Amino acid sequence: MPNLCTMSDCYILNKIRTGEWIPSLDTGEVYSNTKKGFLKPTVNTNGYHTVSKAPVAHIIWVAANGPVPYGMQIDHLNGNKQDNRLCNLHLVTASENQILTRGVLTFAQAQDIRKRYSEGNITQKKLAKEYHVHVDVIRRIVHNKTYLKAFSTESIPEETREKILHAYRKGRSINSIRNTFGIQQGIIRQIINEELRKYAPEEAA
């Protein structure tokens, strides 16, 4: 039985089947036979790349796997919503997607999690409880699906860093903050960690 198809995915399928769009699964780009070149994506209000209002992640996924089943969403494994290579995409439920964007971990913490888990003295469930994240976050870390490199935050202005920290202290989620500032989730986490360390001695005094 074929999957039910959203109007957006039907539009994407038609573009691909007629040969107007040729998605590159390796680069996450979309070639247009009409324009004889790769389409330049725009960034929507949620920080995702789109072409002709169609999410590029959906175009790449549909080209490789067919329509996205109802109730499922496309998640970017490395947290970068503009990295639309097929290897960076996978399907999750809406609730899973929310869980995977709540955790606030740094690259250093992820490295520590990998080290401790590899030593065999602690389970993923216990690590999740200790770091206050869902066990799926830990699973993806220990299997090297996320937090594969440290993020550089040098290009982020001081004023923006302070606003991010202020939003975090007000209780806003990482996902909400990254949508507001249009900054990659891993960089948001790194900035929060750096800013909290910066103010820690002052607050403890």
PDB file of C-alpha atoms in Angstrom:
ATOM      1  CA  MET A   1       0.000   0.000   0.000  1.00  0.00           C
ATOM      2  CA  PRO A   2       1.549   3.362  -0.999  1.00  0.00           C
ATOM      3  CA  ASN A   3       2.167   6.054   1.615  1.00  0.00           C
ATOM      4  CA  LEU A   4      -0.294   8.909   1.788  1.00  0.00           C
ATOM      5  CA  CYS A   5       1.321  11.941   0.213  1.00  0.00           C
ATOM      6  CA  THR A   6       1.158  15.566   1.328  1.00  0.00           C
ATOM      7  CA  MET A   7       0.545  18.233  -1.302  1.00  0.00           C
ATOM      8  CA  SER A   8       4.128  19.419  -0.848  1.00  0.00           C
ATOM      9  CA  ASP A   9       5.540  15.944  -1.483  1.00  0.00           C
ATOM     10  CA  CYS A  10       3.233  15.472  -4.504  1.00  0.00           C
ATOM     11  CA  TYR A  11       4.598  18.726  -5.926  1.00  0.00           C
ATOM     12  CA  ILE A  12       8.161  17.535  -5.292  1.00  0.00           C
ATOM     13  CA  LEU A  13       7.476  14.121  -6.862  1.00  0.00           C
ATOM     14  CA  ASN A  14       6.080  15.747  -9.989  1.00  0.00           C
ATOM     15  CA  LYS A  15       9.143  17.993 -10.344  1.00  0.00           C
ATOM     16  CA  ILE A  16      11.467  15.005 -10.018  1.00  0.00           C
ATOM     17  CA  ARG A  17       9.478  12.648 -12.272  1.00  0.00           C
ATOM     18  CA  THR A  18       9.269  15.192 -15.085  1.00  0.00           C
ATOM     19  CA  GLY A  19      13.015  15.721 -14.869  1.00  0.00           C
ATOM     20  CA  GLU A  20      12.701  19.413 -14.017  1.00  0.00           C
ATOM     21  CA  TRP A  21      14.513  18.865 -10.709  1.00  0.00           C
ATOM     22  CA  ILE A  22      17.518  16.610 -10.263  1.00  0.00           C
ATOM     23  CA  PRO A  23      18.360  16.399  -6.535  1.00  0.00           C
ATOM     24  CA  SER A  24      21.935  15.609  -5.510  1.00  0.00           C
ATOM     25  CA  LEU A  25      21.812  13.193  -2.583  1.00  0.00           C
ATOM     26  CA  ASP A  26      25.524  13.712  -1.865  1.00  0.00           C
ATOM     27  CA  THR A  27      25.509  17.517  -1.641  1.00  0.00           C
ATOM     28  CA  GLY A  28      21.900  18.280  -0.691  1.00  0.00           C
ATOM     29  CA  GLU A  29      21.470  20.598  -3.685  1.00  0.00           C
ATOM     30  CA  VAL A  30      18.781  20.690  -6.372  1.00  0.00           C
ATOM     31  CA  TYR A  31      19.679  21.065 -10.060  1.00  0.00           C
ATOM     32  CA  SER A  32      17.098  22.680 -12.346  1.00  0.00           C
ATOM     33  CA  ASN A  33      16.928  21.500 -15.948  1.00  0.00           C
ATOM     34  CA  THR A  34      14.817  24.567 -16.689  1.00  0.00           C
ATOM     35  CA  LYS A  35      17.376  27.051 -15.356  1.00  0.00           C
ATOM     36  CA  LYS A  36      20.401  24.880 -16.241  1.00  0.00           C
ATOM     37  CA  GLY A  37      21.970  25.254 -12.828  1.00  0.00           C
ATOM     38  CA  PHE A  38      21.617  24.509  -9.137  1.00  0.00           C
ATOM     39  CA  LEU A  39      18.733  26.354  -7.492  1.00  0.00           C
ATOM     40  CA  LYS A  40      19.725  28.914  -4.888  1.00  0.00           C
ATOM     41  CA  PRO A  41      17.792  28.115  -1.698  1.00  0.00           C
ATOM     42  CA  THR A  42      16.138  30.648   0.566  1.00  0.00           C
ATOM     43  CA  VAL A  43      15.914  30.289   4.338  1.00  0.00           C
ATOM     44  CA  ASN A  44      12.392  30.146   5.766  1.00  0.00           C
ATOM     45  CA  THR A  45      11.308  31.496   9.142  1.00  0.00           C
ATOM     46  CA  ASN A  46      12.255  28.216  10.848  1.00  0.00           C
ATOM     47  CA  GLY A  47      15.778  28.258   9.449  1.00  0.00           C
ATOM     48  CA  TYR A  48      15.318  25.554   6.771  1.00  0.00           C
ATOM     49  CA  HIS A  49      16.439  25.770   3.144  1.00  0.00           C
ATOM     50  CA  THR A  50      13.602  25.889   0.592  1.00  0.00           C
ATOM     51  CA  VAL A  51      13.325  26.168  -3.191  1.00  0.00           C
ATOM     52  CA  SER A  52       9.993  27.196  -4.711  1.00  0.00           C
ATOM     53  CA  LYS A  53       8.674  27.034  -1.123  1.00  0.00           C
ATOM     54  CA  ALA A  54       9.473  23.299  -0.939  1.00  0.00           C
ATOM     55  CA  PRO A  55      11.825  22.219   1.881  1.00  0.00           C
ATOM     56  CA  VAL A  56      15.107  21.047   0.372  1.00  0.00           C
ATOM     57  CA  ALA A  57      15.360  18.272   2.982  1.00  0.00           C
ATOM     58  CA  HIS A  58      12.042  16.907   1.689  1.00  0.00           C
ATOM     59  CA  ILE A  59      13.232  17.101  -1.914  1.00  0.00           C
ATOM     60  CA  ILE A  60      16.337  15.074  -1.104  1.00  0.00           C
ATOM     61  CA  TRP A  61      14.427  12.568   1.012  1.00  0.00           C
ATOM     62  CA  VAL A  62      11.631  12.111  -1.532  1.00  0.00           C
ATOM     63  CA  ALA A  63      14.161  11.612  -4.342  1.00  0.00           C
ATOM     64  CA  ALA A  64      15.811   8.780  -2.393  1.00  0.00           C
ATOM     65  CA  ASN A  65      12.937   7.205  -0.459  1.00  0.00           C
ATOM     66  CA  GLY A  66       9.618   8.498  -1.726  1.00  0.00           C
ATOM     67  CA  PRO A  67       7.081  10.609   0.220  1.00  0.00           C
ATOM     68  CA  VAL A  68       7.463  11.203   3.948  1.00  0.00           C
ATOM     69  CA  PRO A  69       4.782   9.139   5.742  1.00  0.00           C
ATOM     70  CA  TYR A  70       2.126  11.051   7.650  1.00  0.00           C
ATOM     71  CA  GLY A  71       3.083  11.533  11.289  1.00  0.00           C
ATOM     72  CA  MET A  72       6.805  11.510  10.515  1.00  0.00           C
ATOM     73  CA  GLN A  73       9.256  14.399  10.256  1.00  0.00           C
ATOM     74  CA  ILE A  74      12.737  14.779   8.788  1.00  0.00           C
ATOM     75  CA  ASP A  75      15.445  15.360  11.383  1.00  0.00           C
ATOM     76  CA  HIS A  76      18.954  16.652  10.659  1.00  0.00           C
ATOM     77  CA  LEU A  77      21.366  14.351  12.459  1.00  0.00           C
ATOM     78  CA  ASN A  78      24.102  16.932  13.036  1.00  0.00           C
ATOM     79  CA  GLY A  79      21.687  19.664  14.138  1.00  0.00           C
ATOM     80  CA  ASN A  80      22.433  21.835  11.084  1.00  0.00           C
ATOM     81  CA  LYS A  81      19.071  22.477   9.426  1.00  0.00           C
ATOM     82  CA  GLN A  82      20.769  23.655   6.241  1.00  0.00           C
ATOM     83  CA  ASP A  83      22.859  20.503   5.753  1.00  0.00           C
ATOM     84  CA  ASN A  84      20.521  18.586   3.466  1.00  0.00           C
ATOM     85  CA  ARG A  85      22.779  15.731   2.370  1.00  0.00           C
ATOM     86  CA  LEU A  86      20.880  12.441   2.463  1.00  0.00           C
ATOM     87  CA  CYS A  87      23.399  11.010   4.959  1.00  0.00           C
ATOM     88  CA  ASN A  88      22.376  13.784   7.401  1.00  0.00           C
ATOM     89  CA  LEU A  89      18.634  13.082   7.221  1.00  0.00           C
ATOM     90  CA  HIS A  90      16.445  10.536   8.974  1.00  0.00           C
ATOM     91  CA  LEU A  91      12.794  10.136   9.890  1.00  0.00           C
ATOM     92  CA  VAL A  92      11.449  10.671  13.394  1.00  0.00           C
ATOM     93  CA  THR A  93       8.022  11.200  14.904  1.00  0.00           C
ATOM     94  CA  ALA A  94       7.031  14.701  15.964  1.00  0.00           C
ATOM     95  CA  SER A  95       7.457  13.793  19.636  1.00  0.00           C
ATOM     96  CA  GLU A  96      10.896  12.287  18.988  1.00  0.00           C
ATOM     97  CA  ASN A  97      11.929  15.435  17.136  1.00  0.00           C
ATOM     98  CA  GLN A  98      10.958  17.565  20.132  1.00  0.00           C
ATOM     99  CA  ILE A  99      12.910  15.302  22.493  1.00  0.00           C
ATOM    100  CA  LEU A 100      16.038  15.453  20.328  1.00  0.00           C
ATOM    101  CA  THR A 101      16.103  19.269  20.338  1.00  0.00           C
ATOM    102  CA  ARG A 102      15.726  19.760  24.098  1.00  0.00           C
ATOM    103  CA  GLY A 103      19.068  18.463  25.286  1.00  0.00           C
ATOM    104  CA  VAL A 104      21.725  21.050  26.172  1.00  0.00           C
ATOM    105  CA  LEU A 105      25.067  19.322  25.788  1.00  0.00           C
ATOM    106  CA  THR A 106      28.460  20.544  24.679  1.00  0.00           C
ATOM    107  CA  PHE A 107      31.027  18.763  22.549  1.00  0.00           C
ATOM    108  CA  ALA A 108      33.179  18.220  25.652  1.00  0.00           C
ATOM    109  CA  GLN A 109      30.244  16.584  27.448  1.00  0.00           C
ATOM    110  CA  ALA A 110      29.573  14.375  24.418  1.00  0.00           C
ATOM    111  CA  GLN A 111      33.211  13.266  24.393  1.00  0.00           C
ATOM    112  CA  ASP A 112      32.976  12.443  28.083  1.00  0.00           C
ATOM    113  CA  ILE A 113      29.782  10.439  27.452  1.00  0.00           C
ATOM    114  CA  ARG A 114      31.492   8.423  24.706  1.00  0.00           C
ATOM    115  CA  LYS A 115      34.505   7.731  26.923  1.00  0.00           C
ATOM    116  CA  ARG A 116      32.455   6.631  29.925  1.00  0.00           C
ATOM    117  CA  TYR A 117      30.139   4.456  27.868  1.00  0.00           C
ATOM    118  CA  SER A 118      33.060   2.772  26.080  1.00  0.00           C
ATOM    119  CA  GLU A 119      34.550   1.816  29.452  1.00  0.00           C
ATOM    120  CA  GLY A 120      31.478  -0.350  30.020  1.00  0.00           C
ATOM    121  CA  ASN A 121      30.662   0.811  33.554  1.00  0.00           C
ATOM    122  CA  ILE A 122      27.481   2.772  32.805  1.00  0.00           C
ATOM    123  CA  THR A 123      24.381   2.310  30.667  1.00  0.00           C
ATOM    124  CA  GLN A 124      22.899   4.766  28.180  1.00  0.00           C
ATOM    125  CA  LYS A 125      19.843   5.071  30.416  1.00  0.00           C
ATOM    126  CA  LYS A 126      21.945   6.117  33.419  1.00  0.00           C
ATOM    127  CA  LEU A 127      23.895   8.612  31.304  1.00  0.00           C
ATOM    128  CA  ALA A 128      20.624  10.111  30.048  1.00  0.00           C
ATOM    129  CA  LYS A 129      19.403  10.533  33.617  1.00  0.00           C
ATOM    130  CA  GLU A 130      22.689  12.109  34.724  1.00  0.00           C
ATOM    131  CA  TYR A 131      22.788  14.606  31.852  1.00  0.00           C
ATOM    132  CA  HIS A 132      19.021  15.281  31.941  1.00  0.00           C
ATOM    133  CA  VAL A 133      18.412  14.297  28.312  1.00  0.00           C
ATOM    134  CA  HIS A 134      16.387  11.612  26.559  1.00  0.00           C
ATOM    135  CA  VAL A 135      18.134   8.275  26.079  1.00  0.00           C
ATOM    136  CA  ASP A 136      17.878   8.769  22.287  1.00  0.00           C
ATOM    137  CA  VAL A 137      20.238  11.754  22.619  1.00  0.00           C
ATOM    138  CA  ILE A 138      22.788   9.529  24.373  1.00  0.00           C
ATOM    139  CA  ARG A 139      22.291   6.731  21.834  1.00  0.00           C
ATOM    140  CA  ARG A 140      23.041   9.058  18.938  1.00  0.00           C
ATOM    141  CA  ILE A 141      26.169  10.344  20.677  1.00  0.00           C
ATOM    142  CA  VAL A 142      27.682   6.951  21.489  1.00  0.00           C
ATOM    143  CA  HIS A 143      26.991   5.764  17.937  1.00  0.00           C
ATOM    144  CA  ASN A 144      28.731   8.885  16.544  1.00  0.00           C
ATOM    145  CA  LYS A 145      25.663  10.281  14.830  1.00  0.00           C
ATOM    146  CA  THR A 146      25.842  13.689  16.534  1.00  0.00           C
ATOM    147  CA  TYR A 147      28.423  15.919  18.257  1.00  0.00           C
ATOM    148  CA  LEU A 148      31.178  14.862  15.877  1.00  0.00           C
ATOM    149  CA  LYS A 149      33.228  18.027  16.179  1.00  0.00           C
ATOM    150  CA  ALA A 150      33.575  21.103  18.358  1.00  0.00           C
ATOM    151  CA  PHE A 151      31.769  24.201  17.130  1.00  0.00           C
ATOM    152  CA  SER A 152      33.499  27.536  16.607  1.00  0.00           C
ATOM    153  CA  THR A 153      31.599  30.504  18.034  1.00  0.00           C
ATOM    154  CA  GLU A 154      34.135  33.238  17.214  1.00  0.00           C
ATOM    155  CA  SER A 155      31.958  34.761  14.488  1.00  0.00           C
ATOM    156  CA  ILE A 156      28.993  35.362  16.841  1.00  0.00           C
ATOM    157  CA  PRO A 157      28.875  39.004  18.084  1.00  0.00           C
ATOM    158  CA  GLU A 158      29.003  39.626  21.821  1.00  0.00           C
ATOM    159  CA  GLU A 159      25.581  41.290  21.782  1.00  0.00           C
ATOM    160  CA  THR A 160      24.030  38.187  20.183  1.00  0.00           C
ATOM    161  CA  ARG A 161      25.774  35.912  22.684  1.00  0.00           C
ATOM    162  CA  GLU A 162      24.275  37.883  25.574  1.00  0.00           C
ATOM    163  CA  LYS A 163      20.800  37.727  24.029  1.00  0.00           C
ATOM    164  CA  ILE A 164      21.096  33.962  23.604  1.00  0.00           C
ATOM    165  CA  LEU A 165      22.140  33.510  27.229  1.00  0.00           C
ATOM    166  CA  HIS A 166      19.315  35.798  28.388  1.00  0.00           C
ATOM    167  CA  ALA A 167      16.769  33.762  26.408  1.00  0.00           C
ATOM    168  CA  TYR A 168      18.142  30.533  27.851  1.00  0.00           C
ATOM    169  CA  ARG A 169      17.930  31.840  31.410  1.00  0.00           C
ATOM    170  CA  LYS A 170      14.318  32.833  30.737  1.00  0.00           C
ATOM    171  CA  GLY A 171      13.579  29.154  30.104  1.00  0.00           C
ATOM    172  CA  ARG A 172      13.373  29.124  26.324  1.00  0.00           C
ATOM    173  CA  SER A 173      14.279  25.852  24.608  1.00  0.00           C
ATOM    174  CA  ILE A 174      17.358  25.401  22.427  1.00  0.00           C
ATOM    175  CA  ASN A 175      15.080  24.797  19.444  1.00  0.00           C
ATOM    176  CA  SER A 176      13.204  28.057  20.049  1.00  0.00           C
ATOM    177  CA  ILE A 177      16.446  30.017  20.449  1.00  0.00           C
ATOM    178  CA  ARG A 178      18.004  28.626  17.277  1.00  0.00           C
ATOM    179  CA  ASN A 179      14.847  29.503  15.303  1.00  0.00           C
ATOM    180  CA  THR A 180      14.934  33.072  16.623  1.00  0.00           C
ATOM    181  CA  PHE A 181      18.588  33.734  15.852  1.00  0.00           C
ATOM    182  CA  GLY A 182      18.996  31.458  12.828  1.00  0.00           C
ATOM    183  CA  ILE A 183      22.109  29.883  14.333  1.00  0.00           C
ATOM    184  CA  GLN A 184      22.980  26.193  14.244  1.00  0.00           C
ATOM    185  CA  GLN A 185      21.834  24.255  17.299  1.00  0.00           C
ATOM    186  CA  GLY A 186      25.327  23.022  18.215  1.00  0.00           C
ATOM    187  CA  ILE A 187      26.657  26.579  18.163  1.00  0.00           C
ATOM    188  CA  ILE A 188      23.802  27.735  20.411  1.00  0.00           C
ATOM    189  CA  ARG A 189      24.716  25.021  22.920  1.00  0.00           C
ATOM    190  CA  GLN A 190      28.400  25.978  22.775  1.00  0.00           C
ATOM    191  CA  ILE A 191      27.661  29.686  23.306  1.00  0.00           C
ATOM    192  CA  ILE A 192      25.460  28.955  26.326  1.00  0.00           C
ATOM    193  CA  ASN A 193      28.178  26.787  27.861  1.00  0.00           C
ATOM    194  CA  GLU A 194      30.873  29.424  27.252  1.00  0.00           C
ATOM    195  CA  GLU A 195      28.742  32.262  28.607  1.00  0.00           C
ATOM    196  CA  LEU A 196      27.731  30.339  31.725  1.00  0.00           C
ATOM    197  CA  ARG A 197      31.396  29.551  32.428  1.00  0.00           C
ATOM    198  CA  LYS A 198      32.271  33.199  31.940  1.00  0.00           C
ATOM    199  CA  TYR A 199      29.771  34.392  34.551  1.00  0.00           C
ATOM    200  CA  ALA A 200      30.152  31.505  37.006  1.00  0.00           C
ATOM    201  CA  PRO A 201      32.922  33.041  39.190  1.00  0.00           C
ATOM    202  CA  GLU A 202      31.104  36.355  39.304  1.00  0.00           C
ATOM    203  CA  GLU A 203      27.829  34.745  40.381  1.00  0.00           C
ATOM    204  CA  ALA A 204      29.512  32.579  42.978  1.00  0.00           C
ATOM    205  CA  ALA A 205      31.214  35.579  44.620  1.00  0.00           C
TER     206      ALA A 205
END
